[in-house]
mmCIF file of C-alpha atoms in Angstrom:
data_model
loop_
_atom_site.group_PDB
_atom_site.id
_atom_site.type_symbol
_atom_site.label_atom_id
_atom_site.label_comp_id
_atom_site.label_asym_id
_atom_site.label_seq_id
_atom_site.Cartn_x
_atom_site.Cartn_y
_atom_site.Cartn_z
ATOM 1 C CA UNK R 1 0.218 0.452 -0.333
ATOM 2 C CA UNK R 2 0.986 3.661 -0.596
ATOM 3 C CA UNK R 3 1.047 5.886 1.856
ATOM 4 C CA UNK R 4 0.998 9.641 0.771
ATOM 5 C CA UNK R 5 0.323 12.208 3.504
ATOM 6 C CA UNK R 6 -0.354 15.470 4.051
ATOM 7 C CA UNK R 7 3.106 17.637 4.902
ATOM 8 C CA UNK R 8 3.281 18.969 8.256
ATOM 9 C CA UNK R 9 2.074 22.570 8.715
ATOM 10 C CA UNK R 10 2.888 24.943 11.687
ATOM 11 C CA UNK R 11 -0.341 27.268 12.354
ATOM 12 C CA UNK R 12 -0.589 30.509 12.502
ATOM 13 C CA UNK R 13 -1.899 31.519 15.944
ATOM 14 C CA UNK R 14 -4.038 34.954 15.255
ATOM 15 C CA UNK R 15 -3.338 37.005 18.026
ATOM 16 C CA UNK R 16 -6.531 39.455 19.808
ATOM 17 C CA UNK R 17 -5.741 42.618 18.528
ATOM 18 C CA UNK R 18 -2.133 42.510 16.748
ATOM 19 C CA UNK R 19 -2.128 45.236 14.377
ATOM 20 C CA UNK R 20 -2.541 44.285 10.438
ATOM 21 C CA UNK R 21 0.720 43.020 8.770
ATOM 22 C CA UNK R 22 2.512 41.922 12.151
ATOM 23 C CA UNK R 23 1.551 38.501 12.840
ATOM 24 C CA UNK R 24 3.824 37.008 14.790
ATOM 25 C CA UNK R 25 6.369 35.232 12.658
ATOM 26 C CA UNK R 26 5.039 36.106 8.997
ATOM 27 C CA UNK R 27 5.841 38.658 6.470
ATOM 28 C CA UNK R 28 3.163 41.196 5.411
ATOM 29 C CA UNK R 29 2.198 39.191 2.771
ATOM 30 C CA UNK R 30 2.021 35.971 4.670
ATOM 31 C CA UNK R 31 -0.043 38.127 7.563
ATOM 32 C CA UNK R 32 -2.377 38.623 4.891
ATOM 33 C CA UNK R 33 -3.391 35.515 3.385
ATOM 34 C CA UNK R 34 -3.565 34.770 6.864
ATOM 35 C CA UNK R 35 -6.760 37.451 7.606
ATOM 36 C CA UNK R 36 -7.814 36.280 4.680
ATOM 37 C CA UNK R 37 -8.551 32.766 5.756
ATOM 38 C CA UNK R 38 -9.803 34.367 9.151
ATOM 39 C CA UNK R 39 -12.204 35.913 7.427
ATOM 40 C CA UNK R 40 -13.160 33.318 5.211
ATOM 41 C CA UNK R 41 -13.744 31.351 8.549
ATOM 42 C CA UNK R 42 -15.793 33.849 9.874
ATOM 43 C CA UNK R 43 -18.203 33.713 7.137
ATOM 44 C CA UNK R 44 -18.454 30.097 7.609
ATOM 45 C CA UNK R 45 -19.577 30.478 10.998
ATOM 46 C CA UNK R 46 -23.080 30.412 10.858
ATOM 47 C CA UNK R 47 -23.705 27.839 13.576
ATOM 48 C CA UNK R 48 -27.638 27.760 12.712
ATOM 49 C CA UNK R 49 -27.253 24.273 11.489
ATOM 50 C CA UNK R 50 -25.802 22.898 14.772
ATOM 51 C CA UNK R 51 -28.297 24.951 17.020
ATOM 52 C CA UNK R 52 -31.293 23.226 14.821
ATOM 53 C CA UNK R 53 -29.874 20.228 15.940
ATOM 54 C CA UNK R 54 -28.967 20.995 19.154
ATOM 55 C CA UNK R 55 -25.203 20.131 18.434
ATOM 56 C CA UNK R 56 -22.259 22.009 19.414
ATOM 57 C CA UNK R 57 -20.909 24.668 16.657
ATOM 58 C CA UNK R 58 -17.473 23.524 17.736
ATOM 59 C CA UNK R 59 -15.734 20.352 19.928
ATOM 60 C CA UNK R 60 -12.720 21.139 21.400
ATOM 61 C CA UNK R 61 -10.267 18.573 22.098
ATOM 62 C CA UNK R 62 -7.537 18.652 24.601
ATOM 63 C CA UNK R 63 -4.393 16.039 22.361
ATOM 64 C CA UNK R 64 -2.433 14.201 24.535
ATOM 65 C CA UNK R 65 -4.217 11.870 27.792
ATOM 66 C CA UNK R 66 -7.857 13.148 26.098
ATOM 67 C CA UNK R 67 -7.865 13.052 22.336
ATOM 68 C CA UNK R 68 -5.129 9.810 21.969
ATOM 69 C CA UNK R 69 -2.759 7.870 24.976
ATOM 70 C CA UNK R 70 0.736 9.483 25.007
ATOM 71 C CA UNK R 71 1.682 12.382 26.647
ATOM 72 C CA UNK R 72 4.001 14.419 24.116
ATOM 73 C CA UNK R 73 6.299 15.377 26.464
ATOM 74 C CA UNK R 74 7.392 11.807 27.224
ATOM 75 C CA UNK R 75 8.338 11.014 23.934
ATOM 76 C CA UNK R 76 11.685 12.032 21.735
ATOM 77 C CA UNK R 77 10.673 11.424 18.200
ATOM 78 C CA UNK R 78 8.940 12.566 15.569
ATOM 79 C CA UNK R 79 6.018 10.176 14.492
ATOM 80 C CA UNK R 80 7.831 7.777 11.277
ATOM 81 C CA UNK R 81 4.930 8.275 8.945
ATOM 82 C CA UNK R 82 7.019 4.774 6.879
ATOM 83 C CA UNK R 83 6.111 2.518 9.521
ATOM 84 C CA UNK R 84 2.859 3.218 10.752
ATOM 85 C CA UNK R 85 0.562 0.459 12.851
ATOM 86 C CA UNK R 86 -2.015 -0.968 10.936
ATOM 87 C CA UNK R 87 -5.727 -2.635 11.681
ATOM 88 C CA UNK R 88 -8.642 -2.587 11.158
ATOM 89 C CA UNK R 89 -10.961 0.618 11.055
ATOM 90 C CA UNK R 90 -13.844 0.502 8.638
ATOM 91 C CA UNK R 91 -16.984 -1.932 9.736
ATOM 92 C CA UNK R 92 -15.547 -3.897 6.696
ATOM 93 C CA UNK R 93 -12.202 -4.596 8.193
ATOM 94 C CA UNK R 94 -10.306 -2.418 5.897
ATOM 95 C CA UNK R 95 -6.845 -1.557 7.046
ATOM 96 C CA UNK R 96 -5.972 1.859 8.511
ATOM 97 C CA UNK R 97 -3.631 3.926 10.945
ATOM 98 C CA UNK R 98 -4.732 2.741 14.489
ATOM 99 C CA UNK R 99 -1.317 3.781 15.702
ATOM 100 C CA UNK R 100 1.897 6.249 14.549
ATOM 101 C CA UNK R 101 5.068 5.001 16.103
ATOM 102 C CA UNK R 102 7.285 7.568 17.895
ATOM 103 C CA UNK R 103 10.381 5.923 19.196
ATOM 104 C CA UNK R 104 9.184 2.538 20.746
ATOM 105 C CA UNK R 105 6.574 4.547 21.857
ATOM 106 C CA UNK R 106 2.753 3.828 19.679
ATOM 107 C CA UNK R 107 0.698 6.777 19.926
ATOM 108 C CA UNK R 108 -3.244 5.667 19.121
ATOM 109 C CA UNK R 109 -7.183 7.346 19.902
ATOM 110 C CA UNK R 110 -8.995 6.414 22.759
ATOM 111 C CA UNK R 111 -12.161 4.919 21.638
ATOM 112 C CA UNK R 112 -14.213 7.819 22.310
ATOM 113 C CA UNK R 113 -12.129 9.786 20.281
ATOM 114 C CA UNK R 114 -12.437 7.492 17.498
ATOM 115 C CA UNK R 115 -16.637 7.405 17.591
ATOM 116 C CA UNK R 116 -16.439 11.190 17.659
ATOM 117 C CA UNK R 117 -14.247 11.832 14.607
ATOM 118 C CA UNK R 118 -15.400 8.993 12.379
ATOM 119 C CA UNK R 119 -19.214 10.200 12.945
ATOM 120 C CA UNK R 120 -17.771 13.773 12.600
ATOM 121 C CA UNK R 121 -16.256 12.812 9.239
ATOM 122 C CA UNK R 122 -19.961 10.565 8.147
ATOM 123 C CA UNK R 123 -21.743 13.824 8.445
ATOM 124 C CA UNK R 124 -24.306 12.444 11.565
ATOM 125 C CA UNK R 125 -23.503 15.577 13.462
ATOM 126 C CA UNK R 126 -24.334 17.962 11.195
ATOM 127 C CA UNK R 127 -22.955 21.902 11.611
ATOM 128 C CA UNK R 128 -20.438 20.204 14.302
ATOM 129 C CA UNK R 129 -17.131 21.543 13.770
ATOM 130 C CA UNK R 130 -13.633 20.480 15.411
ATOM 131 C CA UNK R 131 -11.140 21.960 17.400
ATOM 132 C CA UNK R 132 -7.983 21.603 19.477
ATOM 133 C CA UNK R 133 -6.847 23.304 22.645
ATOM 134 C CA UNK R 134 -3.415 21.590 23.618
ATOM 135 C CA UNK R 135 -0.317 23.251 26.087
ATOM 136 C CA UNK R 136 1.945 20.878 24.702
ATOM 137 C CA UNK R 137 5.552 21.322 27.194
ATOM 138 C CA UNK R 138 7.805 22.317 24.510
ATOM 139 C CA UNK R 139 8.198 23.130 20.617
ATOM 140 C CA UNK R 140 9.434 19.295 19.980
ATOM 141 C CA UNK R 141 6.404 17.670 21.380
ATOM 142 C CA UNK R 142 4.028 19.962 19.333
ATOM 143 C CA UNK R 143 5.985 18.817 16.036
ATOM 144 C CA UNK R 144 5.567 15.580 17.701
ATOM 145 C CA UNK R 145 1.683 16.159 18.012
ATOM 146 C CA UNK R 146 1.345 17.577 14.744
ATOM 147 C CA UNK R 147 2.927 14.734 12.898
ATOM 148 C CA UNK R 148 0.919 12.330 14.753
ATOM 149 C CA UNK R 149 -2.333 14.424 13.699
ATOM 150 C CA UNK R 150 -0.934 13.493 10.023
ATOM 151 C CA UNK R 151 -0.795 9.987 10.084
ATOM 152 C CA UNK R 152 -3.551 8.242 12.331
ATOM 153 C CA UNK R 153 -6.848 7.963 10.451
ATOM 154 C CA UNK R 154 -10.202 7.654 11.452
ATOM 155 C CA UNK R 155 -11.472 5.612 8.683
ATOM 156 C CA UNK R 156 -9.237 3.980 6.066
ATOM 157 C CA UNK R 157 -6.780 6.499 3.657
ATOM 158 C CA UNK R 158 -8.899 9.683 6.442
ATOM 159 C CA UNK R 159 -6.615 11.547 8.439
ATOM 160 C CA UNK R 160 -7.370 13.241 11.927
ATOM 161 C CA UNK R 161 -5.938 16.166 10.741
ATOM 162 C CA UNK R 162 -7.852 15.814 7.508
ATOM 163 C CA UNK R 163 -11.304 15.619 9.849
ATOM 164 C CA UNK R 164 -10.365 18.550 11.765
ATOM 165 C CA UNK R 165 -10.059 20.333 8.630
ATOM 166 C CA UNK R 166 -13.666 19.893 7.778
ATOM 167 C CA UNK R 167 -16.041 22.850 7.565
ATOM 168 C CA UNK R 168 -13.368 25.290 7.550
ATOM 169 C CA UNK R 169 -11.641 26.774 4.122
ATOM 170 C CA UNK R 170 -8.902 25.514 2.530
ATOM 171 C CA UNK R 171 -5.207 25.892 4.405
ATOM 172 C CA UNK R 172 -6.853 28.031 7.555
ATOM 173 C CA UNK R 173 -5.370 26.470 10.528
ATOM 174 C CA UNK R 174 -7.049 28.680 13.279
ATOM 175 C CA UNK R 175 -8.998 26.015 15.085
ATOM 176 C CA UNK R 176 -5.743 24.606 15.900
ATOM 177 C CA UNK R 177 -4.190 25.967 18.743
ATOM 178 C CA UNK R 178 -1.415 23.123 20.085
ATOM 179 C CA UNK R 179 1.328 24.562 22.294
ATOM 180 C CA UNK R 180 2.278 27.109 25.101
ATOM 181 C CA UNK R 181 4.989 29.511 23.498
ATOM 182 C CA UNK R 182 4.103 32.388 23.174
ATOM 183 C CA UNK R 183 1.104 34.420 22.337
ATOM 184 C CA UNK R 184 0.135 30.569 23.367
ATOM 185 C CA UNK R 185 0.501 29.713 27.247
ATOM 186 C CA UNK R 186 -0.177 26.938 29.845
ATOM 187 C CA UNK R 187 -3.310 29.050 30.822
ATOM 188 C CA UNK R 188 -6.172 28.058 28.114
ATOM 189 C CA UNK R 189 -8.965 29.400 28.899
ATOM 190 C CA UNK R 190 -6.373 33.208 29.022
ATOM 191 C CA UNK R 191 -4.901 32.007 25.231
ATOM 192 C CA UNK R 192 -5.900 28.841 23.428
ATOM 193 C CA UNK R 193 -9.976 29.692 23.890
ATOM 194 C CA UNK R 194 -10.114 33.123 23.321
ATOM 195 C CA UNK R 195 -8.156 32.781 19.785
ATOM 196 C CA UNK R 196 -10.554 29.729 18.728
ATOM 197 C CA UNK R 197 -13.362 32.374 20.084
ATOM 198 C CA UNK R 198 -11.805 34.968 17.190
ATOM 199 C CA UNK R 199 -10.559 32.615 15.095
ATOM 200 C CA UNK R 200 -14.219 30.489 14.549
ATOM 201 C CA UNK R 201 -15.864 32.951 15.254
ATOM 202 C CA UNK R 202 -17.848 30.678 17.144
ATOM 203 C CA UNK R 203 -19.517 32.291 20.589
ATOM 204 C CA UNK R 204 -17.495 30.384 23.928
ATOM 205 C CA UNK R 205 -21.245 29.065 24.788
ATOM 206 C CA UNK R 206 -21.968 26.938 21.639
ATOM 207 C CA UNK R 207 -18.446 25.042 22.543
ATOM 208 C CA UNK R 208 -18.230 21.903 24.036
ATOM 209 C CA UNK R 209 -14.122 20.540 25.846
ATOM 210 C CA UNK R 210 -13.210 17.746 26.613
ATOM 211 C CA UNK R 211 -9.931 17.702 28.401
ATOM 212 C CA UNK R 212 -8.064 15.046 30.940
ATOM 213 C CA UNK R 213 -7.301 17.540 33.692
ATOM 214 C CA UNK R 214 -4.933 15.761 35.493
ATOM 215 C CA UNK R 215 -1.974 18.356 35.234
ATOM 216 C CA UNK R 216 -4.873 21.368 36.422
ATOM 217 C CA UNK R 217 -8.264 21.816 36.090
ATOM 218 C CA UNK R 218 -8.812 23.154 32.597
ATOM 219 C CA UNK R 219 -12.281 22.909 32.293
ATOM 220 C CA UNK R 220 -12.719 24.163 35.549
ATOM 221 C CA UNK R 221 -10.585 27.184 33.899
ATOM 222 C CA UNK R 222 -12.144 27.735 30.853
ATOM 223 C CA UNK R 223 -16.043 27.178 31.941
ATOM 224 C CA UNK R 224 -15.247 30.104 34.643
ATOM 225 C CA UNK R 225 -13.026 32.235 32.463
ATOM 226 C CA UNK R 226 -14.722 32.080 28.769
ATOM 227 C CA UNK R 227 -18.388 33.060 29.066
ATOM 228 C CA UNK R 228 -20.166 35.123 26.591
ATOM 229 C CA UNK R 229 -21.155 38.122 28.099
ATOM 230 C CA UNK R 230 -25.157 37.863 26.504
ATOM 231 C CA UNK R 231 -25.833 35.041 29.422
ATOM 232 C CA UNK R 232 -22.906 34.484 31.274
ATOM 233 C CA UNK R 233 -22.618 30.991 29.464
ATOM 234 C CA UNK R 234 -18.713 29.507 28.312
ATOM 235 C CA UNK R 235 -18.332 25.861 26.849
ATOM 236 C CA UNK R 236 -19.984 22.932 28.077
ATOM 237 C CA UNK R 237 -16.756 20.787 29.603
ATOM 238 C CA UNK R 238 -16.240 17.360 30.064
ATOM 239 C CA UNK R 239 -13.203 16.195 32.001
ATOM 240 C CA UNK R 240 -11.513 12.539 30.646
ATOM 241 C CA UNK R 241 -8.943 11.495 33.441
ATOM 242 C CA UNK R 242 -8.924 8.177 31.480
ATOM 243 C CA UNK R 243 -8.784 9.449 28.213
ATOM 244 C CA UNK R 244 -11.887 10.145 25.980
ATOM 245 C CA UNK R 245 -14.116 7.216 26.553
ATOM 246 C CA UNK R 246 -17.445 6.643 24.613
ATOM 247 C CA UNK R 247 -19.269 7.030 26.973
ATOM 248 C CA UNK R 248 -17.591 10.667 27.396
ATOM 249 C CA UNK R 249 -18.264 11.509 24.384
ATOM 250 C CA UNK R 250 -22.302 10.726 24.792
ATOM 251 C CA UNK R 251 -22.184 12.281 28.160
ATOM 252 C CA UNK R 252 -20.572 15.350 26.575
ATOM 253 C CA UNK R 253 -23.259 15.546 23.730
ATOM 254 C CA UNK R 254 -26.295 14.968 26.066
ATOM 255 C CA UNK R 255 -25.116 17.635 28.654
ATOM 256 C CA UNK R 256 -25.313 20.135 25.510
ATOM 257 C CA UNK R 257 -28.008 19.318 24.368
ATOM 258 C CA UNK R 258 -29.772 19.707 27.737
ATOM 259 C CA UNK R 259 -28.344 23.137 28.017
ATOM 260 C CA UNK R 260 -29.406 23.968 24.224
ATOM 261 C CA UNK R 261 -33.035 23.112 24.539
ATOM 262 C CA UNK R 262 -32.760 25.316 27.857
ATOM 263 C CA UNK R 263 -32.277 28.052 25.641
ATOM 264 C CA UNK R 264 -35.218 27.965 23.478
#
């Protein structure tokens, strides 16, 4: 089987309030291109379809120990894209990439994450889009995580990265907030989520957030610190101390649906 993998791209975080032409690390021409992508994403941020179905318009996943099993800061090697771990992914038993090797370690999706992303890909959740909020410790940890997104598959031939891009303009990565190098930080409520709101134009109260919270209660921080002025509501949050399991995913959807119905 020939494996064709997309190149690892470096996401550009669009800081709030930064003047035109001064996006950090990007030329003026590049900054204009980034801003155009942000505008396109904003134009696509109509949440009416998700609202009609009582679904979150943006589901935000922590990565390490939540979406997948490993903590990137414990790894030292970028994923080997030439040596994927293959296993059955489709209902017909078709082989796909179920593991990404980093040295002697294997990164794999938790069952709830796999189910969630698979159903997003199949269109089962109309109007729902996905994002990441990960405070990976080091630039190497970020690089390893991004390489895993590019390799792990949801169904044969469709990577996690491709599912995360669903519903956004080509080349847009404002929904991928990974790391803690400035302008990001270890505080997701102060940086990751404000950037997600700015870049996707999805209000906090129309988000659903999953985080293992084993190194700090990010769910509480985001729930308390990221609220809409109109109703004082923030993202619905779900703690996943054992990684994102199927029950966690279903519980999150039900909690969001209950709150959405209460707004009617």
